[in-house]
Short mmCIF file of C-alpha atoms in Angstrom, two decimals:
data_model
loop_
_atom_site.label_atom_id
_atom_site.label_comp_id
_atom_site.label_asym_id
_atom_site.label_seq_id
_atom_site.Cartn_x
_atom_site.Cartn_y
_atom_site.Cartn_z
CA MET A 554 126.99 135.34 105.29
CA SER A 555 128.20 138.75 106.01
CA ASN A 556 131.79 139.79 105.53
CA GLU A 557 133.00 140.29 109.01
CA VAL A 558 131.86 136.52 109.31
CA ARG A 559 133.40 135.56 105.79
CA ALA A 560 136.84 137.07 107.12
CA ASN A 561 136.50 135.00 110.71
CA TYR A 562 135.98 131.93 108.41
CA GLY A 563 138.83 132.78 106.20
CA GLU A 564 141.39 132.51 109.39
CA LEU A 565 140.62 129.18 110.47
CA SER A 566 142.05 126.10 108.22
CA ASN A 567 140.91 122.87 107.35
CA GLU A 568 141.49 120.73 110.52
CA GLN A 569 139.72 123.57 112.56
CA LEU A 570 136.59 124.12 110.49
CA VAL A 571 136.27 119.92 110.82
CA ILE A 572 136.79 120.23 114.59
CA ARG A 573 134.16 122.73 114.92
CA ILE A 574 131.87 120.92 112.58
CA LYS A 575 131.80 117.82 114.47
CA ALA A 576 131.22 119.74 117.31
CA GLY A 577 128.14 120.87 116.29
CA GLU A 578 128.98 124.82 116.08
CA ASP A 579 127.51 126.47 113.10
CA VAL A 580 127.34 123.23 111.08
CA SER A 581 125.88 125.08 107.94
CA GLY A 582 128.26 127.73 107.77
CA ASN A 583 130.76 125.93 108.49
CA MET A 584 130.11 123.37 106.24
CA GLU A 585 129.94 125.91 103.25
CA GLN A 586 133.62 127.09 104.32
CA LEU A 587 134.85 124.23 104.12
CA TYR A 588 133.60 123.24 100.89
CA ASN A 589 134.85 126.42 99.51
CA GLN A 590 138.22 126.05 100.26
CA VAL A 591 138.48 122.30 99.72
CA ARG A 592 136.73 122.99 96.26
CA ARG A 593 139.76 123.68 94.18
CA PHE A 594 140.95 120.15 95.42
CA ILE A 595 138.13 118.74 94.23
CA HIS A 596 137.71 120.05 91.29
CA ALA A 597 141.39 118.83 90.54
CA VAL A 598 140.88 115.55 91.45
CA ALA A 599 137.32 115.26 88.80
CA TRP A 600 139.23 116.30 85.95
CA LYS A 601 141.05 113.23 86.23
CA TYR A 602 137.54 111.64 85.54
CA ARG A 603 136.10 113.84 83.38
CA ASP A 604 136.15 111.70 80.11
CA SER A 605 134.05 108.83 82.15
CA GLY A 606 131.57 110.93 83.30
CA GLU A 607 129.98 114.39 83.74
CA LEU A 608 132.95 117.08 85.54
CA GLU A 609 129.88 118.76 87.80
CA ASP A 610 128.52 115.38 88.85
CA GLN A 611 131.99 114.25 90.04
CA GLU A 612 132.42 117.14 92.04
CA GLN A 613 128.88 117.00 93.44
CA GLU A 614 130.37 113.34 94.95
CA GLY A 615 133.39 114.87 95.88
CA TYR A 616 131.24 117.78 97.87
CA LEU A 617 129.07 114.45 99.55
CA ALA A 618 131.74 112.51 100.12
CA LEU A 619 133.12 115.20 102.77
CA TYR A 620 130.69 114.22 105.22
CA PRO A 621 131.63 110.29 105.89
CA ALA A 622 135.71 111.77 105.48
CA ILE A 623 134.72 114.37 108.58
CA ASP A 624 132.93 111.53 110.15
CA GLY A 625 136.11 109.82 110.30
CA TYR A 626 138.72 112.20 110.43
CA ASP A 627 141.10 112.21 113.81
CA PRO A 628 142.90 115.67 114.37
CA ALA A 629 144.44 113.94 117.05
CA GLN A 630 146.60 111.57 114.23
CA GLY A 631 148.17 114.39 112.95
CA VAL A 632 147.39 113.83 109.53
CA LYS A 633 145.99 116.55 107.07
CA PHE A 634 142.49 116.62 106.72
CA LEU A 635 142.72 116.88 102.62
CA THR A 636 145.31 113.95 103.13
CA TYR A 637 142.74 111.73 104.52
CA ALA A 638 139.82 113.04 102.66
CA GLU A 639 140.99 112.50 99.15
CA TYR A 640 140.71 109.00 99.63
CA HIS A 641 136.84 109.13 100.62
CA ILE A 642 136.33 111.69 97.26
CA ARG A 643 138.25 109.38 94.98
CA GLN A 644 136.19 106.13 95.98
CA ARG A 645 132.53 107.75 95.69
CA MET A 646 133.80 109.34 92.50
CA ARG A 647 134.71 105.63 91.28
CA ARG A 648 132.07 104.06 93.00
CA CYS A 649 129.56 106.56 90.76
CA LEU A 650 131.08 106.15 87.67
CA GLN A 651 130.87 102.27 88.20
CA MET A 652 126.98 102.72 89.02
CA ASN A 653 126.15 104.74 86.13
CA GLY A 654 129.09 104.58 83.61
CA SER A 655 127.45 101.56 81.88
CA CYS A 656 124.03 100.41 80.41
CA LEU A 657 124.70 97.63 82.05
CA ARG A 658 124.53 97.16 85.88
CA PHE A 659 127.29 94.98 87.67
CA PRO A 660 127.99 93.94 91.55
CA VAL A 661 130.62 96.45 92.88
CA HIS A 662 133.06 94.00 93.57
CA CYS A 663 132.73 92.97 89.97
CA LEU A 664 133.55 96.22 88.70
CA GLU A 665 136.20 96.85 91.13
CA LYS A 666 138.07 93.64 89.89
CA VAL A 667 137.29 94.91 85.82
CA GLN A 668 138.65 97.84 86.69
CA ARG A 669 142.08 96.26 88.35
CA TYR A 670 141.87 94.50 85.20
CA LYS A 671 141.98 97.35 83.22
CA CYS A 672 144.64 98.88 85.41
CA LEU A 673 146.86 95.45 84.61
CA CYS A 674 146.08 95.45 81.04
CA ASN A 675 147.70 99.28 80.83
CA ALA A 676 150.59 98.42 82.54
CA PHE A 677 151.66 95.51 80.38
CA ASN A 678 150.91 97.39 77.17
CA ARG A 679 153.16 99.97 78.61
CA GLU A 680 156.30 98.00 79.83
CA TYR A 681 156.04 95.09 77.00
CA GLY A 682 153.88 96.75 74.22
CA ARG A 683 150.78 94.31 74.87
CA GLU A 684 148.27 93.01 76.90
CA PRO A 685 148.65 90.16 79.21
CA SER A 686 147.81 86.24 78.47
CA ASP A 687 144.37 84.67 80.90
CA ARG A 688 147.36 83.20 82.92
CA GLU A 689 149.91 86.53 83.49
CA ALA A 690 146.20 87.84 84.24
CA ALA A 691 145.86 85.47 86.87
CA ALA A 692 148.93 85.30 88.32
CA PHE A 693 148.92 88.93 89.06
CA MET A 694 145.59 89.52 90.23
CA GLY A 695 145.00 86.05 92.24
CA LEU A 696 142.75 84.85 90.57
CA THR A 697 141.89 81.05 88.97
CA LEU A 698 141.64 80.84 84.98
CA GLU A 699 137.88 80.52 85.12
CA GLN A 700 137.51 83.60 87.36
CA MET A 701 139.32 85.47 84.25
CA GLU A 702 137.59 84.93 82.34
CA ASP A 703 134.10 85.75 83.40
CA ILE A 704 136.07 89.17 84.25
CA ARG A 705 137.14 89.97 80.49
CA GLU A 706 133.78 88.95 79.80
CA SER A 707 132.26 91.79 82.61
CA ALA A 708 134.79 94.07 80.70
CA CYS A 709 133.57 93.39 77.19
CA MET A 710 129.80 93.85 78.36
CA ALA A 711 130.80 97.29 80.15
CA ARG A 712 131.85 99.03 77.44
CA LEU A 713 128.57 98.66 75.98
CA GLY A 714 127.08 102.13 75.43
CA SER A 715 123.60 103.08 75.00
CA LEU A 716 122.25 104.57 71.84
CA ASP A 717 121.39 107.87 73.11
CA SER A 718 124.65 108.85 74.40
CA PRO A 719 125.66 111.59 72.04
CA VAL A 720 128.35 111.48 68.89
CA LYS A 721 130.03 114.84 68.60
CA GLY A 722 130.35 116.12 65.22
CA LEU A 723 133.03 118.10 63.30
CA ASP A 724 131.76 121.79 64.82
CA GLY A 725 131.92 120.39 68.26
CA GLY A 726 128.26 119.92 68.35
CA GLU A 727 126.85 116.60 70.36
CA ASP A 728 123.09 116.76 68.22
CA THR A 729 123.94 113.52 66.62
CA THR A 730 122.87 109.80 68.44
CA ILE A 731 124.91 106.82 68.00
CA GLY A 732 121.27 105.48 67.45
CA ASP A 733 121.14 107.76 64.56
CA MET A 734 123.88 106.53 62.84
CA VAL A 735 122.97 103.23 63.06
CA ALA A 736 121.42 101.66 59.83
CA SER A 737 118.02 100.72 59.76
CA VAL A 738 117.00 97.08 58.61
CA GLU A 739 113.11 98.37 57.64
CA ASP A 740 112.51 99.53 54.68
CA MET A 741 111.14 103.12 55.25
CA GLU A 742 110.88 104.42 51.64
CA GLY A 743 108.71 101.03 51.07
CA ASP A 744 106.65 101.23 54.39
CA THR A 745 105.99 105.14 53.18
CA VAL A 746 104.91 104.67 49.50
CA GLU A 747 102.59 101.61 51.49
CA ARG A 748 101.10 103.78 54.17
CA MET A 749 100.37 106.48 51.94
CA GLN A 750 98.20 104.05 49.38
CA GLN A 751 96.75 102.59 52.02
CA GLU A 752 95.52 106.16 52.97
CA GLN A 753 94.38 107.03 49.35
CA LEU A 754 92.39 104.20 49.51
CA LYS A 755 90.80 105.20 52.69
CA ALA A 756 90.08 108.29 50.92
CA GLU A 757 88.73 107.20 48.01
CA LEU A 758 86.65 104.18 49.57
CA TRP A 759 84.90 107.09 51.94
CA ASP A 760 84.33 108.96 48.78
CA TYR A 761 82.38 106.20 47.13
CA VAL A 762 80.57 105.74 50.80
CA ASP A 763 79.16 109.36 50.50
CA SER A 764 78.08 108.72 47.31
CA LEU A 765 75.22 106.17 48.06
CA PRO A 766 72.00 107.28 48.40
CA GLY A 767 69.51 107.60 51.84
CA GLN A 768 70.99 106.44 54.74
CA GLN A 769 73.35 104.03 53.54
CA PRO A 770 76.26 106.64 53.83
CA ALA A 771 75.55 107.54 57.36
CA VAL A 772 74.71 103.93 58.63
CA ILE A 773 78.16 102.52 57.00
CA ARG A 774 80.22 104.88 59.04
CA MET A 775 78.40 104.34 62.05
CA ARG A 776 79.20 100.63 61.53
CA PHE A 777 82.80 100.87 60.39
CA GLN A 778 84.47 103.93 61.45
CA ASP A 779 82.32 104.10 65.03
CA GLY A 780 81.48 100.64 65.28
CA MET A 781 78.37 100.74 66.43
CA ALA A 782 76.22 97.84 67.02
CA MET A 783 72.85 97.59 64.63
CA GLU A 784 70.26 98.03 67.47
CA ALA A 785 72.08 101.04 68.88
CA ILE A 786 72.32 102.74 64.80
CA GLY A 787 68.16 101.48 65.27
CA ARG A 788 67.75 103.18 68.11
CA GLU A 789 69.44 106.43 66.65
CA TYR A 790 66.89 106.33 63.37
CA GLY A 791 63.89 105.21 65.64
CA THR A 792 64.03 101.50 63.61
CA SER A 793 64.87 98.25 64.01
CA GLY A 794 68.51 96.74 63.85
CA GLU A 795 66.79 93.93 61.37
CA ALA A 796 66.23 97.20 59.34
CA VAL A 797 69.81 98.63 59.36
CA ARG A 798 71.08 95.44 58.44
CA HIS A 799 69.12 95.53 55.26
CA ILE A 800 70.27 99.53 55.01
CA GLN A 801 74.26 98.11 55.70
CA ALA A 802 73.66 94.96 53.03
CA LYS A 803 72.24 97.24 49.87
CA ALA A 804 75.12 99.76 50.97
CA LEU A 805 77.57 96.50 50.49
CA ARG A 806 76.47 95.38 46.86
CA GLU A 807 76.34 98.51 45.82
CA LEU A 808 79.67 99.42 46.91
CA ARG A 809 80.63 96.02 45.16
CA LYS A 810 79.27 96.81 41.80
CA PRO A 811 81.97 96.85 38.76
CA ARG A 812 81.89 100.77 38.79
CA TYR A 813 83.46 101.16 42.23
CA SER A 814 85.36 97.94 42.53
CA LYS A 815 87.25 98.83 38.69
CA ARG A 816 88.45 101.90 40.71
CA LEU A 817 89.84 100.42 43.46
CA ARG A 818 91.97 97.28 41.63
CA PRO A 819 94.66 99.66 41.63
CA PHE A 820 95.19 99.36 45.31
CA LEU A 821 95.40 95.62 45.76
CA PRO A 822 97.78 93.27 44.78
CA ASP A 823 96.98 90.90 42.46
CA ALA A 824 93.90 92.01 41.87
CA ASP A 825 93.61 92.25 38.19
CA ARG A 826 95.06 88.02 38.27
CA ILE A 827 92.20 87.38 40.81
CA TYR A 828 89.39 88.80 38.91
CA SER A 829 90.89 87.33 35.65
CA MET A 830 90.43 83.83 37.58
CA ALA A 831 87.44 84.46 38.99
CA ILE A 832 85.30 85.04 35.92
CA THR A 833 85.37 81.61 35.02
CA GLY A 834 84.57 78.44 36.88
CA ASN A 835 81.42 79.92 38.47
CA GLY A 836 77.58 78.44 38.99
CA VAL A 837 75.29 77.56 41.89
CA GLY A 838 76.63 73.57 40.84
CA LYS A 839 80.35 74.38 41.62
CA PHE A 840 79.61 76.65 44.97
CA ASN A 841 77.56 73.14 46.24
CA ARG A 842 80.33 71.05 45.63
CA THR A 843 83.43 73.13 46.82
CA TRP A 844 81.56 75.64 49.27
CA THR A 845 83.90 78.77 47.97
CA SER A 846 82.94 81.58 45.36
CA SER A 847 84.99 81.40 42.65
CA THR A 848 86.69 84.75 44.14
CA GLU A 849 87.82 82.96 46.95
CA ARG A 850 88.56 79.82 44.68
CA ALA A 851 91.33 82.26 42.57
CA ALA A 852 92.31 83.70 45.68
CA LEU A 853 93.60 80.21 47.07
CA ASN A 854 95.34 79.28 43.58
CA VAL A 855 97.34 82.35 43.56
CA ILE A 856 98.15 81.69 47.45
CA ASP A 857 99.15 77.56 46.63
CA TRP A 858 101.30 79.36 43.68
CA GLU A 859 103.36 81.36 45.54
CA GLU A 860 104.10 78.71 47.49
CA ARG A 861 105.07 76.51 44.81
CA HIS A 862 107.32 79.01 43.76
CA ARG A 863 108.92 79.68 47.52
CA MET A 864 109.63 76.22 47.56
CA HIS A 865 111.33 75.57 43.85
CA LEU A 866 113.13 78.83 44.92
CA GLU A 867 114.53 76.47 48.02
CA LEU A 868 115.10 73.79 45.79
CA LEU A 869 117.35 75.64 43.53
CA GLU A 870 119.28 77.64 45.85
CA LYS A 871 120.32 74.15 47.93
CA VAL A 872 120.96 72.26 44.84
CA ARG A 873 123.42 74.75 44.09
CA LYS A 874 124.94 74.79 47.53
CA GLU A 875 125.40 70.75 46.24
CA VAL A 876 127.53 71.62 43.13
CA ALA A 877 129.63 73.88 44.71
CA LYS A 878 130.23 71.83 47.68
CA SER A 879 131.41 68.63 45.05
CA GLN A 880 133.64 71.27 43.23
CA GLN A 881 135.33 72.57 46.08
CA ALA A 882 136.08 68.76 47.36
CA GLU A 883 137.53 67.59 43.71
CA ALA A 884 139.31 70.88 43.84
#
């Protein structure tokens, strides 16, 4: 837009620009000039809502509100355009805050009632130094007590915020969020240690696998790392799946030998206890009667002992509560 045209536009009032826009005369140029002339007013209105939303977003909503204001403005009424447009600007800004100001979405009519309730509470605090009771609020707003309870619940829910909301620090920065300040229920240290132990266990185990002779390391890796079927592995080596199964079984038997298993025992909880229990009670006759190996029986015994220990602790806690309750009754 040239300086001469800018000067011509600058000589027009808001009302004259609106008339030209409604007549379809250079709509884009007249709209730009109208926005430049009312920009300070829009900024002043948006400034009042700066604590509830982004200032630039509110100014943009104010600019968009000019379109319905232009459509509904009637110069014959003798009212200034900004006086008429202020209602549309404020309504658009409030509607934007209602739709985007909370992480929960409420119906617009419900949010309007919540806003009225908040204004009533602020007025009561200024006048009487307290918040209104449900009966007082219902009388002022023309609602029933049940409706007032719903509005109060909605007002509480509308105050919910996002965990990603920034928190200003002492230096004025907003690098921290609310979620960063909430304590975690997870045992981060324990999880980290356990993850490190698992990684170390995997590294040790695969080192032992690689030390196996012949084709055993490759077969074990294809089976348990790549998830390949025995027939597919057999095709890789030009042999049958049954031959691969024998290689795998031989490798697993080798890994179960004490020179390997003893090195892995520190990574496994209760390994020493299960191992010491498993060395007794071996034999084919015992297996035929129970259909479980000595190691399986030892593991089941450990699980059973832990369950009995847990039940014992629960019983002690129940007795303690009963004793405390009887002492309170006597007092």
